[in-house]
């Protein structure tokens, strides 16, 4: 797909968001020609857990699945301390119902569990008992691995930002096969041997 016809990727931003979790994903999507647009609860500025102040490009209520390529939900303390982010989980349901993929990492997986979106999909998170505490019904579909993609939904735990990006890049067709494997080995394992594969593919 030509970069001029690609729909934007929506990156959710909210107070206490874990700013280290989505950097690989958004950087490499942008390099592949995707426009990354931030979406907040409103258009008021939010502050990440690292103290970064972010001005959202749009309010959640103004974002539609049909105008988007992907919704990314980072972790945040607010997923576990309030219900303030529940509207983002409901939006994730709308995206998935419309056939538009969603990628959730860390605390956002608990938000999706509470919304019932993990009950019938393979998924992962930080640890199984973290999601079990939400009272969800999907414990039997939990996989103890770095990241999982099932029917348009990517999940990962907070220590796996590179695996999270790998799944998103595969899902959107940015990289695949040997090139995707080399990308992961470079950024996750610091495998210098992966450079040659990526250079040959024009992926650096």
JSON list of C-alpha atoms in Angstrom, two decimals:
[
{"chain": "A", "resi": 1, "resn": "UNK", "atom": "CA", "xyz": [0.00, 0.00, 0.00]},
{"chain": "A", "resi": 2, "resn": "UNK", "atom": "CA", "xyz": [1.32, 3.41, -0.90]},
{"chain": "A", "resi": 3, "resn": "UNK", "atom": "CA", "xyz": [2.20, 5.56, 2.13]},
{"chain": "A", "resi": 4, "resn": "UNK", "atom": "CA", "xyz": [-0.06, 8.32, 0.83]},
{"chain": "A", "resi": 5, "resn": "UNK", "atom": "CA", "xyz": [-3.10, 6.02, 1.05]},
{"chain": "A", "resi": 6, "resn": "UNK", "atom": "CA", "xyz": [-2.30, 4.45, 4.42]},
{"chain": "A", "resi": 7, "resn": "UNK", "atom": "CA", "xyz": [-4.63, 5.43, 7.21]},
{"chain": "A", "resi": 8, "resn": "UNK", "atom": "CA", "xyz": [-3.03, 6.84, 10.37]},
{"chain": "A", "resi": 9, "resn": "UNK", "atom": "CA", "xyz": [-1.94, 4.71, 13.30]},
{"chain": "A", "resi": 10, "resn": "UNK", "atom": "CA", "xyz": [-3.58, 5.91, 16.52]},
{"chain": "A", "resi": 11, "resn": "UNK", "atom": "CA", "xyz": [-1.36, 5.99, 19.61]},
{"chain": "A", "resi": 12, "resn": "UNK", "atom": "CA", "xyz": [-3.36, 6.40, 22.81]},
{"chain": "A", "resi": 13, "resn": "UNK", "atom": "CA", "xyz": [-1.84, 8.84, 25.30]},
{"chain": "A", "resi": 14, "resn": "UNK", "atom": "CA", "xyz": [-2.97, 9.50, 28.84]},
{"chain": "A", "resi": 15, "resn": "UNK", "atom": "CA", "xyz": [-1.51, 10.55, 32.17]},
{"chain": "A", "resi": 16, "resn": "UNK", "atom": "CA", "xyz": [1.04, 8.07, 33.62]},
{"chain": "A", "resi": 17, "resn": "UNK", "atom": "CA", "xyz": [1.50, 6.29, 30.26]},
{"chain": "A", "resi": 18, "resn": "UNK", "atom": "CA", "xyz": [4.63, 4.12, 30.16]},
{"chain": "A", "resi": 19, "resn": "UNK", "atom": "CA", "xyz": [6.62, 6.01, 27.54]},
{"chain": "A", "resi": 20, "resn": "UNK", "atom": "CA", "xyz": [9.24, 3.28, 26.94]},
{"chain": "A", "resi": 21, "resn": "UNK", "atom": "CA", "xyz": [6.75, 0.66, 25.77]},
{"chain": "A", "resi": 22, "resn": "UNK", "atom": "CA", "xyz": [5.79, 1.85, 22.30]},
{"chain": "A", "resi": 23, "resn": "UNK", "atom": "CA", "xyz": [8.88, 3.66, 21.00]},
{"chain": "A", "resi": 24, "resn": "UNK", "atom": "CA", "xyz": [10.14, 0.85, 18.77]},
{"chain": "A", "resi": 25, "resn": "UNK", "atom": "CA", "xyz": [6.66, 0.34, 17.38]},
{"chain": "A", "resi": 26, "resn": "UNK", "atom": "CA", "xyz": [5.87, 3.93, 16.49]},
{"chain": "A", "resi": 27, "resn": "UNK", "atom": "CA", "xyz": [9.38, 4.76, 15.23]},
{"chain": "A", "resi": 28, "resn": "UNK", "atom": "CA", "xyz": [9.47, 1.90, 12.76]},
{"chain": "A", "resi": 29, "resn": "UNK", "atom": "CA", "xyz": [5.88, 2.38, 11.64]},
{"chain": "A", "resi": 30, "resn": "UNK", "atom": "CA", "xyz": [6.71, 6.01, 10.92]},
{"chain": "A", "resi": 31, "resn": "UNK", "atom": "CA", "xyz": [9.83, 4.99, 8.99]},
{"chain": "A", "resi": 32, "resn": "UNK", "atom": "CA", "xyz": [7.64, 2.64, 6.97]},
{"chain": "A", "resi": 33, "resn": "UNK", "atom": "CA", "xyz": [5.39, 5.52, 5.95]},
{"chain": "A", "resi": 34, "resn": "UNK", "atom": "CA", "xyz": [2.63, 5.41, 8.53]},
{"chain": "A", "resi": 35, "resn": "UNK", "atom": "CA", "xyz": [1.47, 8.65, 10.10]},
{"chain": "A", "resi": 36, "resn": "UNK", "atom": "CA", "xyz": [1.30, 8.23, 13.88]},
{"chain": "A", "resi": 37, "resn": "UNK", "atom": "CA", "xyz": [-1.37, 10.39, 15.50]},
{"chain": "A", "resi": 38, "resn": "UNK", "atom": "CA", "xyz": [-1.83, 10.67, 19.27]},
{"chain": "A", "resi": 39, "resn": "UNK", "atom": "CA", "xyz": [-5.26, 10.27, 20.86]},
{"chain": "A", "resi": 40, "resn": "UNK", "atom": "CA", "xyz": [-6.04, 11.46, 24.37]},
{"chain": "A", "resi": 41, "resn": "UNK", "atom": "CA", "xyz": [-9.13, 11.38, 26.56]},
{"chain": "A", "resi": 42, "resn": "UNK", "atom": "CA", "xyz": [-9.55, 14.97, 25.35]},
{"chain": "A", "resi": 43, "resn": "UNK", "atom": "CA", "xyz": [-7.18, 17.27, 23.51]},
{"chain": "A", "resi": 44, "resn": "UNK", "atom": "CA", "xyz": [-5.77, 18.53, 26.82]},
{"chain": "A", "resi": 45, "resn": "UNK", "atom": "CA", "xyz": [-2.09, 17.78, 27.39]},
{"chain": "A", "resi": 46, "resn": "UNK", "atom": "CA", "xyz": [-1.15, 14.63, 29.30]},
{"chain": "A", "resi": 47, "resn": "UNK", "atom": "CA", "xyz": [2.02, 13.70, 31.18]},
{"chain": "A", "resi": 48, "resn": "UNK", "atom": "CA", "xyz": [3.78, 10.37, 30.85]},
{"chain": "A", "resi": 49, "resn": "UNK", "atom": "CA", "xyz": [5.27, 8.44, 33.73]},
{"chain": "A", "resi": 50, "resn": "UNK", "atom": "CA", "xyz": [8.65, 9.78, 32.61]},
{"chain": "A", "resi": 51, "resn": "UNK", "atom": "CA", "xyz": [7.43, 13.38, 32.85]},
{"chain": "A", "resi": 52, "resn": "UNK", "atom": "CA", "xyz": [7.01, 13.97, 29.11]},
{"chain": "A", "resi": 53, "resn": "UNK", "atom": "CA", "xyz": [4.21, 16.38, 28.28]},
{"chain": "A", "resi": 54, "resn": "UNK", "atom": "CA", "xyz": [2.20, 15.31, 25.24]},
{"chain": "A", "resi": 55, "resn": "UNK", "atom": "CA", "xyz": [-0.43, 17.32, 23.39]},
{"chain": "A", "resi": 56, "resn": "UNK", "atom": "CA", "xyz": [-2.88, 14.86, 21.81]},
{"chain": "A", "resi": 57, "resn": "UNK", "atom": "CA", "xyz": [-3.69, 15.31, 18.14]},
{"chain": "A", "resi": 58, "resn": "UNK", "atom": "CA", "xyz": [-7.30, 14.25, 18.72]},
{"chain": "A", "resi": 59, "resn": "UNK", "atom": "CA", "xyz": [-9.79, 13.34, 21.43]},
{"chain": "A", "resi": 60, "resn": "UNK", "atom": "CA", "xyz": [-10.86, 9.72, 21.76]},
{"chain": "A", "resi": 61, "resn": "UNK", "atom": "CA", "xyz": [-14.47, 10.52, 20.93]},
{"chain": "A", "resi": 62, "resn": "UNK", "atom": "CA", "xyz": [-13.44, 11.88, 17.53]},
{"chain": "A", "resi": 63, "resn": "UNK", "atom": "CA", "xyz": [-11.51, 8.79, 16.38]},
{"chain": "A", "resi": 64, "resn": "UNK", "atom": "CA", "xyz": [-13.17, 6.23, 14.12]},
{"chain": "A", "resi": 65, "resn": "UNK", "atom": "CA", "xyz": [-11.91, 2.75, 13.23]},
{"chain": "A", "resi": 66, "resn": "UNK", "atom": "CA", "xyz": [-12.63, 3.26, 9.55]},
{"chain": "A", "resi": 67, "resn": "UNK", "atom": "CA", "xyz": [-10.17, 6.16, 9.48]},
{"chain": "A", "resi": 68, "resn": "UNK", "atom": "CA", "xyz": [-7.37, 4.21, 11.18]},
{"chain": "A", "resi": 69, "resn": "UNK", "atom": "CA", "xyz": [-4.86, 1.43, 10.48]},
{"chain": "A", "resi": 70, "resn": "UNK", "atom": "CA", "xyz": [-4.25, 0.46, 14.10]},
{"chain": "A", "resi": 71, "resn": "UNK", "atom": "CA", "xyz": [-4.94, 1.49, 17.71]},
{"chain": "A", "resi": 72, "resn": "UNK", "atom": "CA", "xyz": [-1.98, 1.23, 20.12]},
{"chain": "A", "resi": 73, "resn": "UNK", "atom": "CA", "xyz": [-2.69, 1.16, 23.86]},
{"chain": "A", "resi": 74, "resn": "UNK", "atom": "CA", "xyz": [0.36, 1.64, 26.12]},
{"chain": "A", "resi": 75, "resn": "UNK", "atom": "CA", "xyz": [0.45, 0.71, 29.77]},
{"chain": "A", "resi": 76, "resn": "UNK", "atom": "CA", "xyz": [-0.19, 3.32, 32.46]},
{"chain": "A", "resi": 77, "resn": "UNK", "atom": "CA", "xyz": [-0.69, 3.39, 36.21]},
{"chain": "A", "resi": 78, "resn": "UNK", "atom": "CA", "xyz": [-4.25, 4.60, 35.56]},
{"chain": "A", "resi": 79, "resn": "UNK", "atom": "CA", "xyz": [-5.23, 1.22, 34.08]},
{"chain": "A", "resi": 80, "resn": "UNK", "atom": "CA", "xyz": [-4.93, -0.27, 37.57]},
{"chain": "A", "resi": 81, "resn": "UNK", "atom": "CA", "xyz": [-5.92, 2.60, 39.84]},
{"chain": "A", "resi": 82, "resn": "UNK", "atom": "CA", "xyz": [-9.07, 4.08, 38.27]},
{"chain": "A", "resi": 83, "resn": "UNK", "atom": "CA", "xyz": [-11.72, 3.43, 35.62]},
{"chain": "A", "resi": 84, "resn": "UNK", "atom": "CA", "xyz": [-10.66, 6.56, 33.72]},
{"chain": "A", "resi": 85, "resn": "UNK", "atom": "CA", "xyz": [-9.21, 4.59, 30.82]},
{"chain": "A", "resi": 86, "resn": "UNK", "atom": "CA", "xyz": [-12.16, 2.24, 30.35]},
{"chain": "A", "resi": 87, "resn": "UNK", "atom": "CA", "xyz": [-13.32, 4.31, 27.33]},
{"chain": "A", "resi": 88, "resn": "UNK", "atom": "CA", "xyz": [-10.09, 3.31, 25.57]},
{"chain": "A", "resi": 89, "resn": "UNK", "atom": "CA", "xyz": [-10.90, -0.37, 26.13]},
{"chain": "A", "resi": 90, "resn": "UNK", "atom": "CA", "xyz": [-14.40, 0.19, 24.74]},
{"chain": "A", "resi": 91, "resn": "UNK", "atom": "CA", "xyz": [-12.83, 1.89, 21.71]},
{"chain": "A", "resi": 92, "resn": "UNK", "atom": "CA", "xyz": [-10.58, -1.14, 21.29]},
{"chain": "A", "resi": 93, "resn": "UNK", "atom": "CA", "xyz": [-13.70, -3.29, 21.08]},
{"chain": "A", "resi": 94, "resn": "UNK", "atom": "CA", "xyz": [-15.13, -1.01, 18.39]},
{"chain": "A", "resi": 95, "resn": "UNK", "atom": "CA", "xyz": [-11.88, -1.25, 16.41]},
{"chain": "A", "resi": 96, "resn": "UNK", "atom": "CA", "xyz": [-11.76, -5.04, 16.60]},
{"chain": "A", "resi": 97, "resn": "UNK", "atom": "CA", "xyz": [-15.45, -5.32, 15.72]},
{"chain": "A", "resi": 98, "resn": "UNK", "atom": "CA", "xyz": [-14.72, -3.20, 12.65]},
{"chain": "A", "resi": 99, "resn": "UNK", "atom": "CA", "xyz": [-11.79, -5.42, 11.65]},
{"chain": "A", "resi": 100, "resn": "UNK", "atom": "CA", "xyz": [-9.14, -2.82, 12.56]},
{"chain": "A", "resi": 101, "resn": "UNK", "atom": "CA", "xyz": [-6.26, -4.20, 14.66]},
{"chain": "A", "resi": 102, "resn": "UNK", "atom": "CA", "xyz": [-5.41, -3.21, 18.21]},
{"chain": "A", "resi": 103, "resn": "UNK", "atom": "CA", "xyz": [-2.08, -3.56, 20.05]},
{"chain": "A", "resi": 104, "resn": "UNK", "atom": "CA", "xyz": [-2.05, -3.45, 23.87]},
{"chain": "A", "resi": 105, "resn": "UNK", "atom": "CA", "xyz": [0.93, -3.71, 26.19]},
{"chain": "A", "resi": 106, "resn": "UNK", "atom": "CA", "xyz": [1.37, -3.88, 29.97]},
{"chain": "A", "resi": 107, "resn": "UNK", "atom": "CA", "xyz": [-1.55, -2.41, 31.94]},
{"chain": "A", "resi": 108, "resn": "UNK", "atom": "CA", "xyz": [-3.62, -1.94, 28.80]},
{"chain": "A", "resi": 109, "resn": "UNK", "atom": "CA", "xyz": [-3.98, -5.72, 28.65]},
{"chain": "A", "resi": 110, "resn": "UNK", "atom": "CA", "xyz": [-5.77, -5.60, 32.00]},
{"chain": "A", "resi": 111, "resn": "UNK", "atom": "CA", "xyz": [-8.11, -2.97, 30.61]},
{"chain": "A", "resi": 112, "resn": "UNK", "atom": "CA", "xyz": [-8.93, -5.24, 27.68]},
{"chain": "A", "resi": 113, "resn": "UNK", "atom": "CA", "xyz": [-9.41, -8.16, 30.06]},
{"chain": "A", "resi": 114, "resn": "UNK", "atom": "CA", "xyz": [-11.99, -6.17, 32.01]},
{"chain": "A", "resi": 115, "resn": "UNK", "atom": "CA", "xyz": [-13.71, -5.33, 28.73]},
{"chain": "A", "resi": 116, "resn": "UNK", "atom": "CA", "xyz": [-13.95, -9.06, 27.92]},
{"chain": "A", "resi": 117, "resn": "UNK", "atom": "CA", "xyz": [-11.73, -8.86, 24.86]},
{"chain": "A", "resi": 118, "resn": "UNK", "atom": "CA", "xyz": [-9.30, -11.53, 26.09]},
{"chain": "A", "resi": 119, "resn": "UNK", "atom": "CA", "xyz": [-11.87, -14.13, 27.07]},
{"chain": "A", "resi": 120, "resn": "UNK", "atom": "CA", "xyz": [-11.81, -15.85, 23.67]},
{"chain": "A", "resi": 121, "resn": "UNK", "atom": "CA", "xyz": [-8.39, -14.85, 22.28]},
{"chain": "A", "resi": 122, "resn": "UNK", "atom": "CA", "xyz": [-4.90, -16.15, 22.95]},
{"chain": "A", "resi": 123, "resn": "UNK", "atom": "CA", "xyz": [-3.02, -13.43, 24.79]},
{"chain": "A", "resi": 124, "resn": "UNK", "atom": "CA", "xyz": [-0.23, -12.56, 27.20]},
{"chain": "A", "resi": 125, "resn": "UNK", "atom": "CA", "xyz": [0.66, -9.84, 29.69]},
{"chain": "A", "resi": 126, "resn": "UNK", "atom": "CA", "xyz": [3.12, -9.26, 32.54]},
{"chain": "A", "resi": 127, "resn": "UNK", "atom": "CA", "xyz": [2.14, -12.47, 34.40]},
{"chain": "A", "resi": 128, "resn": "UNK", "atom": "CA", "xyz": [-1.00, -14.60, 34.39]},
{"chain": "A", "resi": 129, "resn": "UNK", "atom": "CA", "xyz": [-2.10, -13.67, 37.92]},
{"chain": "A", "resi": 130, "resn": "UNK", "atom": "CA", "xyz": [-2.02, -9.98, 37.01]},
{"chain": "A", "resi": 131, "resn": "UNK", "atom": "CA", "xyz": [-4.83, -10.56, 34.54]},
{"chain": "A", "resi": 132, "resn": "UNK", "atom": "CA", "xyz": [-6.54, -13.09, 36.80]},
{"chain": "A", "resi": 133, "resn": "UNK", "atom": "CA", "xyz": [-7.02, -10.30, 39.34]},
{"chain": "A", "resi": 134, "resn": "UNK", "atom": "CA", "xyz": [-9.35, -8.56, 36.88]},
{"chain": "A", "resi": 135, "resn": "UNK", "atom": "CA", "xyz": [-11.84, -11.41, 37.21]},
{"chain": "A", "resi": 136, "resn": "UNK", "atom": "CA", "xyz": [-11.85, -12.09, 33.49]},
{"chain": "A", "resi": 137, "resn": "UNK", "atom": "CA", "xyz": [-12.80, -15.43, 31.96]},
{"chain": "A", "resi": 138, "resn": "UNK", "atom": "CA", "xyz": [-9.84, -15.87, 29.63]},
{"chain": "A", "resi": 139, "resn": "UNK", "atom": "CA", "xyz": [-7.25, -17.47, 31.91]},
{"chain": "A", "resi": 140, "resn": "UNK", "atom": "CA", "xyz": [-7.23, -20.64, 29.83]},
{"chain": "A", "resi": 141, "resn": "UNK", "atom": "CA", "xyz": [-6.07, -18.64, 26.78]},
{"chain": "A", "resi": 142, "resn": "UNK", "atom": "CA", "xyz": [-3.12, -17.02, 28.56]},
{"chain": "A", "resi": 143, "resn": "UNK", "atom": "CA", "xyz": [0.28, -17.82, 26.98]},
{"chain": "A", "resi": 144, "resn": "UNK", "atom": "CA", "xyz": [3.52, -17.41, 28.90]},
{"chain": "A", "resi": 145, "resn": "UNK", "atom": "CA", "xyz": [5.49, -15.86, 26.03]},
{"chain": "A", "resi": 146, "resn": "UNK", "atom": "CA", "xyz": [6.87, -12.48, 24.94]},
{"chain": "A", "resi": 147, "resn": "UNK", "atom": "CA", "xyz": [4.01, -11.29, 22.72]},
{"chain": "A", "resi": 148, "resn": "UNK", "atom": "CA", "xyz": [0.91, -12.79, 21.10]},
{"chain": "A", "resi": 149, "resn": "UNK", "atom": "CA", "xyz": [-1.24, -11.93, 18.11]},
{"chain": "A", "resi": 150, "resn": "UNK", "atom": "CA", "xyz": [-4.71, -13.42, 17.79]},
{"chain": "A", "resi": 151, "resn": "UNK", "atom": "CA", "xyz": [-7.43, -12.23, 15.41]},
{"chain": "A", "resi": 152, "resn": "UNK", "atom": "CA", "xyz": [-6.14, -8.71, 15.06]},
{"chain": "A", "resi": 153, "resn": "UNK", "atom": "CA", "xyz": [-5.16, -8.18, 18.70]},
{"chain": "A", "resi": 154, "resn": "UNK", "atom": "CA", "xyz": [-1.53, -7.92, 19.84]},
{"chain": "A", "resi": 155, "resn": "UNK", "atom": "CA", "xyz": [-0.71, -8.27, 23.54]},
{"chain": "A", "resi": 156, "resn": "UNK", "atom": "CA", "xyz": [2.60, -8.08, 25.41]},
{"chain": "A", "resi": 157, "resn": "UNK", "atom": "CA", "xyz": [4.00, -7.48, 28.87]},
{"chain": "A", "resi": 158, "resn": "UNK", "atom": "CA", "xyz": [5.90, -4.38, 30.03]},
{"chain": "A", "resi": 159, "resn": "UNK", "atom": "CA", "xyz": [9.35, -5.94, 29.56]},
{"chain": "A", "resi": 160, "resn": "UNK", "atom": "CA", "xyz": [8.78, -6.81, 25.91]},
{"chain": "A", "resi": 161, "resn": "UNK", "atom": "CA", "xyz": [8.60, -3.58, 23.86]},
{"chain": "A", "resi": 162, "resn": "UNK", "atom": "CA", "xyz": [10.68, -5.09, 21.03]},
{"chain": "A", "resi": 163, "resn": "UNK", "atom": "CA", "xyz": [8.56, -8.24, 20.77]},
{"chain": "A", "resi": 164, "resn": "UNK", "atom": "CA", "xyz": [5.48, -6.01, 20.88]},
{"chain": "A", "resi": 165, "resn": "UNK", "atom": "CA", "xyz": [6.85, -4.03, 17.93]},
{"chain": "A", "resi": 166, "resn": "UNK", "atom": "CA", "xyz": [7.74, -7.24, 16.10]},
{"chain": "A", "resi": 167, "resn": "UNK", "atom": "CA", "xyz": [4.13, -8.41, 16.26]},
{"chain": "A", "resi": 168, "resn": "UNK", "atom": "CA", "xyz": [2.79, -5.05, 15.06]},
{"chain": "A", "resi": 169, "resn": "UNK", "atom": "CA", "xyz": [5.29, -4.86, 12.19]},
{"chain": "A", "resi": 170, "resn": "UNK", "atom": "CA", "xyz": [4.30, -8.37, 11.14]},
{"chain": "A", "resi": 171, "resn": "UNK", "atom": "CA", "xyz": [0.58, -7.66, 11.48]},
{"chain": "A", "resi": 172, "resn": "UNK", "atom": "CA", "xyz": [0.76, -4.57, 9.26]},
{"chain": "A", "resi": 173, "resn": "UNK", "atom": "CA", "xyz": [3.11, -6.23, 6.78]},
{"chain": "A", "resi": 174, "resn": "UNK", "atom": "CA", "xyz": [5.98, -3.81, 7.35]},
{"chain": "A", "resi": 175, "resn": "UNK", "atom": "CA", "xyz": [8.52, -6.65, 7.64]},
{"chain": "A", "resi": 176, "resn": "UNK", "atom": "CA", "xyz": [8.13, -10.40, 7.35]},
{"chain": "A", "resi": 177, "resn": "UNK", "atom": "CA", "xyz": [10.10, -13.62, 7.26]},
{"chain": "A", "resi": 178, "resn": "UNK", "atom": "CA", "xyz": [13.88, -13.33, 7.38]},
{"chain": "A", "resi": 179, "resn": "UNK", "atom": "CA", "xyz": [13.80, -9.53, 7.52]},
{"chain": "A", "resi": 180, "resn": "UNK", "atom": "CA", "xyz": [11.45, -9.45, 10.51]},
{"chain": "A", "resi": 181, "resn": "UNK", "atom": "CA", "xyz": [13.56, -12.06, 12.28]},
{"chain": "A", "resi": 182, "resn": "UNK", "atom": "CA", "xyz": [16.71, -10.01, 11.62]},
{"chain": "A", "resi": 183, "resn": "UNK", "atom": "CA", "xyz": [15.00, -6.83, 12.86]},
{"chain": "A", "resi": 184, "resn": "UNK", "atom": "CA", "xyz": [14.08, -8.56, 16.11]},
{"chain": "A", "resi": 185, "resn": "UNK", "atom": "CA", "xyz": [17.55, -10.04, 16.57]},
{"chain": "A", "resi": 186, "resn": "UNK", "atom": "CA", "xyz": [19.14, -6.65, 16.06]},
{"chain": "A", "resi": 187, "resn": "UNK", "atom": "CA", "xyz": [16.97, -4.67, 18.45]},
{"chain": "A", "resi": 188, "resn": "UNK", "atom": "CA", "xyz": [16.32, -7.36, 21.05]},
{"chain": "A", "resi": 189, "resn": "UNK", "atom": "CA", "xyz": [19.57, -9.31, 21.04]},
{"chain": "A", "resi": 190, "resn": "UNK", "atom": "CA", "xyz": [22.04, -6.72, 19.68]},
{"chain": "A", "resi": 191, "resn": "UNK", "atom": "CA", "xyz": [22.97, -9.29, 17.03]},
{"chain": "A", "resi": 192, "resn": "UNK", "atom": "CA", "xyz": [25.36, -7.47, 14.72]},
{"chain": "A", "resi": 193, "resn": "UNK", "atom": "CA", "xyz": [24.94, -10.25, 12.16]},
{"chain": "A", "resi": 194, "resn": "UNK", "atom": "CA", "xyz": [21.40, -9.03, 11.51]},
{"chain": "A", "resi": 195, "resn": "UNK", "atom": "CA", "xyz": [22.68, -5.81, 9.93]},
{"chain": "A", "resi": 196, "resn": "UNK", "atom": "CA", "xyz": [23.54, -7.49, 6.64]},
{"chain": "A", "resi": 197, "resn": "UNK", "atom": "CA", "xyz": [20.04, -8.88, 6.18]},
{"chain": "A", "resi": 198, "resn": "UNK", "atom": "CA", "xyz": [18.43, -5.54, 6.98]},
{"chain": "A", "resi": 199, "resn": "UNK", "atom": "CA", "xyz": [20.80, -3.56, 4.76]},
{"chain": "A", "resi": 200, "resn": "UNK", "atom": "CA", "xyz": [20.13, -5.89, 1.84]},
{"chain": "A", "resi": 201, "resn": "UNK", "atom": "CA", "xyz": [16.39, -5.47, 2.35]},
{"chain": "A", "resi": 202, "resn": "UNK", "atom": "CA", "xyz": [16.66, -1.67, 2.68]},
{"chain": "A", "resi": 203, "resn": "UNK", "atom": "CA", "xyz": [15.20, -1.92, 6.18]},
{"chain": "A", "resi": 204, "resn": "UNK", "atom": "CA", "xyz": [17.73, 0.27, 7.98]}
]
